[in-house]
Short mmCIF file of C-alpha atoms in Angstrom, two decimals:
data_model
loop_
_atom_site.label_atom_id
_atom_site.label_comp_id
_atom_site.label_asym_id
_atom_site.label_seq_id
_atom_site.Cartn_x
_atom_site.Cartn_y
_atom_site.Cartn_z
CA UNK A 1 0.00 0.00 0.00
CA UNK A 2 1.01 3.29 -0.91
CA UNK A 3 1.84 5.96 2.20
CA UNK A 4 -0.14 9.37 1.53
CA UNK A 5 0.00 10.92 4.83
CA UNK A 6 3.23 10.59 7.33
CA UNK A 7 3.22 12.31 11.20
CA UNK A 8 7.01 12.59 11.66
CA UNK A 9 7.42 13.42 15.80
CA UNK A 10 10.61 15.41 15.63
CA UNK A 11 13.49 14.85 18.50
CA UNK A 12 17.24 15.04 18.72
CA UNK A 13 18.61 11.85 18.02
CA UNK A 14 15.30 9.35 17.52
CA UNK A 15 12.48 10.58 15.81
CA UNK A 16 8.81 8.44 15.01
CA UNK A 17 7.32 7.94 11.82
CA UNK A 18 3.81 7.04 11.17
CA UNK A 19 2.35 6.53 7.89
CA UNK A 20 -1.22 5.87 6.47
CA UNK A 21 -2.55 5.20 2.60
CA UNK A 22 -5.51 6.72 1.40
CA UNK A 23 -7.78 4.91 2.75
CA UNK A 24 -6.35 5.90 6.62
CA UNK A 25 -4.96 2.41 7.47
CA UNK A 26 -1.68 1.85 8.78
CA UNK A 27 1.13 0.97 6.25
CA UNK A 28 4.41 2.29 8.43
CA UNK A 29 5.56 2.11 11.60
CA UNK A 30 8.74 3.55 12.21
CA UNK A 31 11.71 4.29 14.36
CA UNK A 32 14.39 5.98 12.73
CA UNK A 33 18.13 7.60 13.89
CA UNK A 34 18.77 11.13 13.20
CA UNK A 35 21.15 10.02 10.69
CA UNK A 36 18.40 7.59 8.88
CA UNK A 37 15.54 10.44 8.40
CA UNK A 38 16.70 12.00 4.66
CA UNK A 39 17.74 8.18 3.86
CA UNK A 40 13.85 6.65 4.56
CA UNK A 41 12.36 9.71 3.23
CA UNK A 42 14.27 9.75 -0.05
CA UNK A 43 13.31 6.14 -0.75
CA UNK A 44 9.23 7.45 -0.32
CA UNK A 45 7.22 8.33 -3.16
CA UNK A 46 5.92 11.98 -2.85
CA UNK A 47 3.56 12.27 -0.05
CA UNK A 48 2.11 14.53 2.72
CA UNK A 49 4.42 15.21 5.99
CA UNK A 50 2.94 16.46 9.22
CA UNK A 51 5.41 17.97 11.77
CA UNK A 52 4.95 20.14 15.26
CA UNK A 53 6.52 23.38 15.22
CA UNK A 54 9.20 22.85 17.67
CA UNK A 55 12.79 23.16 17.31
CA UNK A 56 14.46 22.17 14.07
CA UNK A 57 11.09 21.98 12.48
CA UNK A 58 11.64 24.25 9.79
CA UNK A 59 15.21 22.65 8.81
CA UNK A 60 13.59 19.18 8.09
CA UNK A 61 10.75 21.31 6.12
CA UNK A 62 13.31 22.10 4.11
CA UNK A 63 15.48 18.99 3.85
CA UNK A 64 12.08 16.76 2.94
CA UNK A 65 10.67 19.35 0.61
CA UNK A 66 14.33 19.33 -1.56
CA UNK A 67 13.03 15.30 -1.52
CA UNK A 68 10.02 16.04 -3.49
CA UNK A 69 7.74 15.97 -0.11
CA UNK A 70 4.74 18.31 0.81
CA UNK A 71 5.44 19.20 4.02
CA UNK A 72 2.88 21.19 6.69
CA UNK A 73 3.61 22.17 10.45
CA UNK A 74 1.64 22.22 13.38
CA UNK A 75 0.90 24.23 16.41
CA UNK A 76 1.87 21.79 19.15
CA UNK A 77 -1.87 22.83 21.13
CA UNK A 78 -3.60 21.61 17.74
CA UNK A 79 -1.86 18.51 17.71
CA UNK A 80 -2.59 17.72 21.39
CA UNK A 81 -6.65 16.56 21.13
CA UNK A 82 -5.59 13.80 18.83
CA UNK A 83 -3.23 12.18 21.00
CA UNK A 84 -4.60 8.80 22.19
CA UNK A 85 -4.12 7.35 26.07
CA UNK A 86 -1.03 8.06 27.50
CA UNK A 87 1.86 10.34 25.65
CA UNK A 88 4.72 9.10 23.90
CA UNK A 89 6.69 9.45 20.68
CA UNK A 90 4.63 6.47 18.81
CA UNK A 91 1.37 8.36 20.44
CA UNK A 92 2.62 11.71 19.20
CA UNK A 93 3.21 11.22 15.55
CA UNK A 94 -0.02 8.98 15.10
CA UNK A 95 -1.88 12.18 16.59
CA UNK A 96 0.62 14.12 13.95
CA UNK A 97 -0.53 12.12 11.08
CA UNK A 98 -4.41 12.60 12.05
CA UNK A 99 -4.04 16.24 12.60
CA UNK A 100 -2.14 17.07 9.39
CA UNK A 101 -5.44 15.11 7.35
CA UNK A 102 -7.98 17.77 8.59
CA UNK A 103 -9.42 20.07 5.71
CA UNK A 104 -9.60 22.50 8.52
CA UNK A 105 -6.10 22.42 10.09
CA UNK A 106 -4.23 25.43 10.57
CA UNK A 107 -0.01 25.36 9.84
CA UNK A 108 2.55 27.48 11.06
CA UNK A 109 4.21 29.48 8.11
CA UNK A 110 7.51 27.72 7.16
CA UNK A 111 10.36 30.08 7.19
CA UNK A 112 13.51 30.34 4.88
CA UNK A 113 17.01 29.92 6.47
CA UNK A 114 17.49 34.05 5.68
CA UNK A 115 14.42 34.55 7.66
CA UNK A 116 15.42 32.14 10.49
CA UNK A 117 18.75 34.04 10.38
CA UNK A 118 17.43 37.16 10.95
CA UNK A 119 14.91 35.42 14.08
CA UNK A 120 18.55 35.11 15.49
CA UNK A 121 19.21 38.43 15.37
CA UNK A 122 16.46 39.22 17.11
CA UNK A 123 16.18 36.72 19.82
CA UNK A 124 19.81 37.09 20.60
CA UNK A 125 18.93 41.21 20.87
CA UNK A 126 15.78 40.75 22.91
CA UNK A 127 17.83 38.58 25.54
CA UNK A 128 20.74 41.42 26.10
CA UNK A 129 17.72 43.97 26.18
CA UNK A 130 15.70 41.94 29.13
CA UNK A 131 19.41 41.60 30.62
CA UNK A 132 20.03 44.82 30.90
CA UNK A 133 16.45 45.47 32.58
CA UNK A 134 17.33 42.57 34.72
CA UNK A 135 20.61 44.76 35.45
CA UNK A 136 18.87 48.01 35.95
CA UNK A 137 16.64 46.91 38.61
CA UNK A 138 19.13 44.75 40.51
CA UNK A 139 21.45 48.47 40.75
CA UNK A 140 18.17 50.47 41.74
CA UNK A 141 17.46 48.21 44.44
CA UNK A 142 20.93 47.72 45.53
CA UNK A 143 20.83 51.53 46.26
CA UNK A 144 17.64 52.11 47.68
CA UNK A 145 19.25 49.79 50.49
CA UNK A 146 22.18 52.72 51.17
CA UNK A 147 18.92 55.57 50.90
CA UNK A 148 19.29 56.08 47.38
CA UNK A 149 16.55 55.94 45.12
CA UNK A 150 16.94 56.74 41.43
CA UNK A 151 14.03 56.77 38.91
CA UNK A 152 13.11 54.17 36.54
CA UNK A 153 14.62 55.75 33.45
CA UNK A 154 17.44 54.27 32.38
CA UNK A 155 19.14 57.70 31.59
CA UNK A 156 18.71 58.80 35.36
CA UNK A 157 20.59 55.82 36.52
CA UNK A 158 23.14 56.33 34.29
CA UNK A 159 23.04 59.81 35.69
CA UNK A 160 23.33 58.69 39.39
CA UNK A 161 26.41 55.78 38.84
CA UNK A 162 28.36 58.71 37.02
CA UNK A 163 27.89 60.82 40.13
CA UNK A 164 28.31 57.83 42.60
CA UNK A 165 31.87 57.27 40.58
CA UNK A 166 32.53 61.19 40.92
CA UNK A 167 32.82 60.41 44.57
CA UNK A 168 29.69 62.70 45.81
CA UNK A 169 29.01 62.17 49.75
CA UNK A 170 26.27 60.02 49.62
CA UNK A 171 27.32 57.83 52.92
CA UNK A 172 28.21 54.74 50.44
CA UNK A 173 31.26 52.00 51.76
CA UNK A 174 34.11 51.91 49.47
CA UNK A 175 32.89 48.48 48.43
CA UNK A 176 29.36 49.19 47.42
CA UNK A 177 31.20 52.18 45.41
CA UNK A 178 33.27 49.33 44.09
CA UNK A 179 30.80 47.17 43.47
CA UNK A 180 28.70 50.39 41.29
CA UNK A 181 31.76 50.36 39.06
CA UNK A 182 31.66 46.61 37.92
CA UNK A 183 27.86 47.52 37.45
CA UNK A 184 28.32 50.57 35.29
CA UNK A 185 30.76 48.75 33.27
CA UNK A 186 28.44 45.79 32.39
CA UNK A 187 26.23 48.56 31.53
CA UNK A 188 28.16 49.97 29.37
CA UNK A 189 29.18 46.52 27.65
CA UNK A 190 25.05 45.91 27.34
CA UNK A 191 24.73 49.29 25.67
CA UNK A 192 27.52 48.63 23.17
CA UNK A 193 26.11 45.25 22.26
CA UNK A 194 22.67 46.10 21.83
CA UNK A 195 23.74 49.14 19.76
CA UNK A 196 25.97 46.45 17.66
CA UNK A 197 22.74 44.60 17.01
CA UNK A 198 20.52 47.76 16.30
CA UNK A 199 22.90 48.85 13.68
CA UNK A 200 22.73 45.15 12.11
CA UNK A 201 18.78 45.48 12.13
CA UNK A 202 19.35 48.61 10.24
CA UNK A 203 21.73 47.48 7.63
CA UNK A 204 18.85 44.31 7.02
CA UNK A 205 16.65 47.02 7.14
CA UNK A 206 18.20 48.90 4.66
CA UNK A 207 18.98 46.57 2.13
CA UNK A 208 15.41 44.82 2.15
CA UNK A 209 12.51 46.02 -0.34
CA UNK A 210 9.58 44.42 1.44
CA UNK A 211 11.09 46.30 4.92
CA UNK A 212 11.25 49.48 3.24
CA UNK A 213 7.47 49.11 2.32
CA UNK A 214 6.58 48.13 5.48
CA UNK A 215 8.83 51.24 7.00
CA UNK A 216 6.35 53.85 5.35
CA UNK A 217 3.64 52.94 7.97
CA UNK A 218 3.68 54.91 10.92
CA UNK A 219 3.97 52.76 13.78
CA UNK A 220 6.43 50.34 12.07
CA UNK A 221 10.01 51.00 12.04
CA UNK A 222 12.93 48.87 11.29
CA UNK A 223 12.89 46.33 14.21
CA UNK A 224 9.27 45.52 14.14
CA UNK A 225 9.26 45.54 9.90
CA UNK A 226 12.04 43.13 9.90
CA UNK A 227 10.90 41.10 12.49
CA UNK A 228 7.58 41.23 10.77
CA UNK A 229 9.28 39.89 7.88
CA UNK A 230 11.23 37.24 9.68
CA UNK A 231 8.07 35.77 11.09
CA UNK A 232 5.30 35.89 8.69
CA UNK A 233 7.13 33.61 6.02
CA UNK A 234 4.54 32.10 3.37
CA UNK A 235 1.46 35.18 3.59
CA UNK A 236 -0.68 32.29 1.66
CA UNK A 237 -1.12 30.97 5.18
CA UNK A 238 -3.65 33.59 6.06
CA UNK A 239 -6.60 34.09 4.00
CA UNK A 240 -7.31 37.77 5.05
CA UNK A 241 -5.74 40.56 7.35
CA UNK A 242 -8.38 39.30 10.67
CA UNK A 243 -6.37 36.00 10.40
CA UNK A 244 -3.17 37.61 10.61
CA UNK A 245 -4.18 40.20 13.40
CA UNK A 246 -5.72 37.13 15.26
CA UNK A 247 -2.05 35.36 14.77
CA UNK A 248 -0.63 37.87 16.71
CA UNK A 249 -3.12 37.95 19.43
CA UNK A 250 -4.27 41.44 18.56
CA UNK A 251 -7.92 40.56 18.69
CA UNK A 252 -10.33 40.24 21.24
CA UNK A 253 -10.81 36.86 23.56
CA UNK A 254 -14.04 35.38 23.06
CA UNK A 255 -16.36 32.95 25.35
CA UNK A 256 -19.91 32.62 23.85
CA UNK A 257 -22.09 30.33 24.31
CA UNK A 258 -26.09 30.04 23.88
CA UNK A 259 -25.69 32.57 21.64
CA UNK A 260 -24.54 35.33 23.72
CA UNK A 261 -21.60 36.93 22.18
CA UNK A 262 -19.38 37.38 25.11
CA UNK A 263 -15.94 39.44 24.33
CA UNK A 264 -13.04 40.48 26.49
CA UNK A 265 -9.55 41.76 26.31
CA UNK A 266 -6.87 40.73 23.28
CA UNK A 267 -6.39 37.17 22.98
CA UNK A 268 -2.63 37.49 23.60
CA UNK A 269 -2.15 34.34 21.55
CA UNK A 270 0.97 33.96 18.98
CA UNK A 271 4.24 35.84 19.03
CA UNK A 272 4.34 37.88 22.54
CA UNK A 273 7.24 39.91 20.68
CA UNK A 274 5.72 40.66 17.44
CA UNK A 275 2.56 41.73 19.06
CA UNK A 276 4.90 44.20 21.82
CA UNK A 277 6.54 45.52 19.08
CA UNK A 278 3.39 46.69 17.43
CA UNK A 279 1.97 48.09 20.53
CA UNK A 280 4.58 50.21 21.25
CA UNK A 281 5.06 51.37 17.79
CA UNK A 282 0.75 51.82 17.71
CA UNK A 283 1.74 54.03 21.35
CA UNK A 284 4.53 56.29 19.56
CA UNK A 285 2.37 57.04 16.45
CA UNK A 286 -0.23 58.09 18.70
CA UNK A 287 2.07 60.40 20.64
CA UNK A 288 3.14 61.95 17.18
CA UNK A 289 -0.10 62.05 15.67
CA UNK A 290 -1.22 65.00 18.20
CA UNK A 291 -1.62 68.18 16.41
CA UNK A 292 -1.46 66.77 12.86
CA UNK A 293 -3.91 67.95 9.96
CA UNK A 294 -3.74 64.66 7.30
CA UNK A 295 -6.42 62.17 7.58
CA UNK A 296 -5.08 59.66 9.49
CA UNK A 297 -4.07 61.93 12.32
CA UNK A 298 -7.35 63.27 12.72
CA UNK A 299 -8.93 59.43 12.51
CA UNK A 300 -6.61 58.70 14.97
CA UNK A 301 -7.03 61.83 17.22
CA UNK A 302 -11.11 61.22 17.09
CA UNK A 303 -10.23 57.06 18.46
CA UNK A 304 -8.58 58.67 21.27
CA UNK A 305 -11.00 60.40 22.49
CA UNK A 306 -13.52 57.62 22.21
CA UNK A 307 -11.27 55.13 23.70
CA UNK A 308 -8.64 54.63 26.28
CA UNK A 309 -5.47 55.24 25.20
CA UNK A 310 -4.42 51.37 25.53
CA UNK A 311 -7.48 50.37 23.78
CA UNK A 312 -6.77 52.88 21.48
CA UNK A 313 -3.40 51.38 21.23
CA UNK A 314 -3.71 48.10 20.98
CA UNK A 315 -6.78 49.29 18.09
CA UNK A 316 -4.28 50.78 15.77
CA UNK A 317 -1.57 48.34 15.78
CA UNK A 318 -4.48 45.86 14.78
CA UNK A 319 -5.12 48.11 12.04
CA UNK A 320 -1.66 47.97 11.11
CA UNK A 321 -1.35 44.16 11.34
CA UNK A 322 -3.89 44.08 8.35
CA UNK A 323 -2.33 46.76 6.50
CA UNK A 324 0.85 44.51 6.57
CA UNK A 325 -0.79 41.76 5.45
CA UNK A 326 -2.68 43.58 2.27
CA UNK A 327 0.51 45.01 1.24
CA UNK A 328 2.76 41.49 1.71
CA UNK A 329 0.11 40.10 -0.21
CA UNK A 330 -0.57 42.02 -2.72
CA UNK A 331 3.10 43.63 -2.99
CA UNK A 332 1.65 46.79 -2.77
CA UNK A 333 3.02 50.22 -1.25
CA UNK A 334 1.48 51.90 1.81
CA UNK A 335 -1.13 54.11 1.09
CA UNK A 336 -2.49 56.05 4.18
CA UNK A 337 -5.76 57.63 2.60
CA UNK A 338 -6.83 53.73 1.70
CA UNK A 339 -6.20 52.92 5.32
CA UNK A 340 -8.01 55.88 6.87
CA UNK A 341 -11.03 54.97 4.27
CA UNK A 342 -11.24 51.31 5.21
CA UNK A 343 -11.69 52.19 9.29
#
């Protein structure tokens, strides 16, 4: 019997491999080496693979799609209701293989290895950023032990350490001041990498068309465009700009039932940085947009008065999510009188 449908459980070293023919029996049974996957897939005929999105997912997308394979990954919470008894690997990829057959399935946009390259950029930038938060705090409470409080901008604690290394009275023991100096430096060194990996999301930014598109909306600059671009991968995926707004959690929670329609806050689902990113970008055109004549201004000007400021917020950078996804879709350039129309 010929296999039409495979649920490949992913892992480091042993992976599971369950296969079905058309008419969903059972033709292959599997367990395979990490060294023995491209081998047993390149001796299939063409056929449908089902994967979780987990780590490494999107590198054996790639590897079984040069093999001729259609390949389609998973959310690992849609893949959960079809697992059967207890969980294991064999469990997992059977529940793989069933989910991957629904007409009404939902997949994870597979991503190129220049847009998982860029991810890196990212991820690695986000983790020095929460460090140096992590750092901030730890110095502000240090000091407000020794009666020294400093505000929570970053710019007034670099203000205090530079007077706490000037040697101002402030009743501090020569090894607290000590200790402020190793502080400050790793400050310093946080600044100087983050600013190394700012200037590298510029020069992508710089040098990528579908960025520079994306740059022209306000709200959007060059971290969240090409971390927009990074993420979104194959647009197909969504059929309209709702489904891509939903994907990043930027629309509201619902619980009906009887048919009472019952909403709440965002659905926070998806990306948590995407969706931050377009928040506080939504939250600095706002700002900007005070005073301003052109029609989006005013639009914007009249939601704020209707609406708190987070709603109003978390309101535009939905609007913005779907104005990324009609122009990645269409390949079309901004156009803010269209947008202001469409509200």
């Amino acid at each position: 019997m010929q296999v039409v449908r495979i649920g490949l459980d992913l892992a480091k070293y042993v992976f599971e491999v369950h296969g079905v023919d058309k008419h969903g029996n059972v033709v292959v049974r599997k367990r395979l080496r990490r060294d023995a996957v491209a081998r047993f897939f390149a001796n299939l005929p063409a056929c449908l693979v089902g994967m979780e999105a987990s780590n490494g997912a999107h590198y054996w997308a790639r590897v079984l799609t040069a093999l001729g394979h259609q390949v389609r990954l998973i959310s690992p919470q849609f893949v959960t209701p079809y697992v059967k008894s207890n969980k294991n690997d064999r469990n997992d990829a059977e529940a793989i293989c069933e989910a991957v057959g629904r007409p009404s399935m939902r997949f994870v946009p597979p991503k190129s290895v220049e847009q998982l390259a860029v991810q890196a950029v990212h991820r690695v930038r986000r983790r020095l950023v929460s460090d140096r938060v992590k750092l901030v705090n730890q110095v502000r409470g240090l000091l407000a032990e020794h009666g020294i409080v400093i505000p929570r901008d970053i710019t007034q604690l670099r203000r205090g350490l530079a007077e706490i290394m000037a040697g101002c009275d402030d009743g501090l023991s020569e090894l607290v001041r000590s200790l402020m100096r190793d502080l400050r430096e790793e400050l310093a060194e946080l600044d100087r990498r983050i600013a190394s990996y700012d200037r590298r999301i510029r020069e992508i930014f710089r040098n990528s068309e579908p960025c520079q598109r994306l740059g022209k909306i306000e709200g959007i600059g060059p971290i969240t465009a090409t971390a927009l671009i990074a993420a979104v991968g194959d647009r197909t995926c969504f059929k309209n700009g709702r489904q891509f707004a939903a994907w990043l959690g930027l629309v509201p929670k619902q619980r009906s039932s009887g048919g009472r329609i019952r909403l709440f806050g965002i659905s926070k689902r998806g990306d948590r940085y995407l969706r931050t990113l377009m928040i506080y970008g939504a939250r600095a055109a706002l700002g900007r947009a005070g005073g301003k004549q052109d029609p989006r201004s005013l639009w914007l000007g009249k939601l704020r008065q209707r609406r708190h400021p987070n709603v109003a917020a978390v309101a535009l950078a939905n609007k913005n999510a779907r104005i990324v996804w009609s122009m990645l879709s269409g390949n079309a350039a901004y156009q803010p009188d269209l947008s202001v129309k469409a509200a």
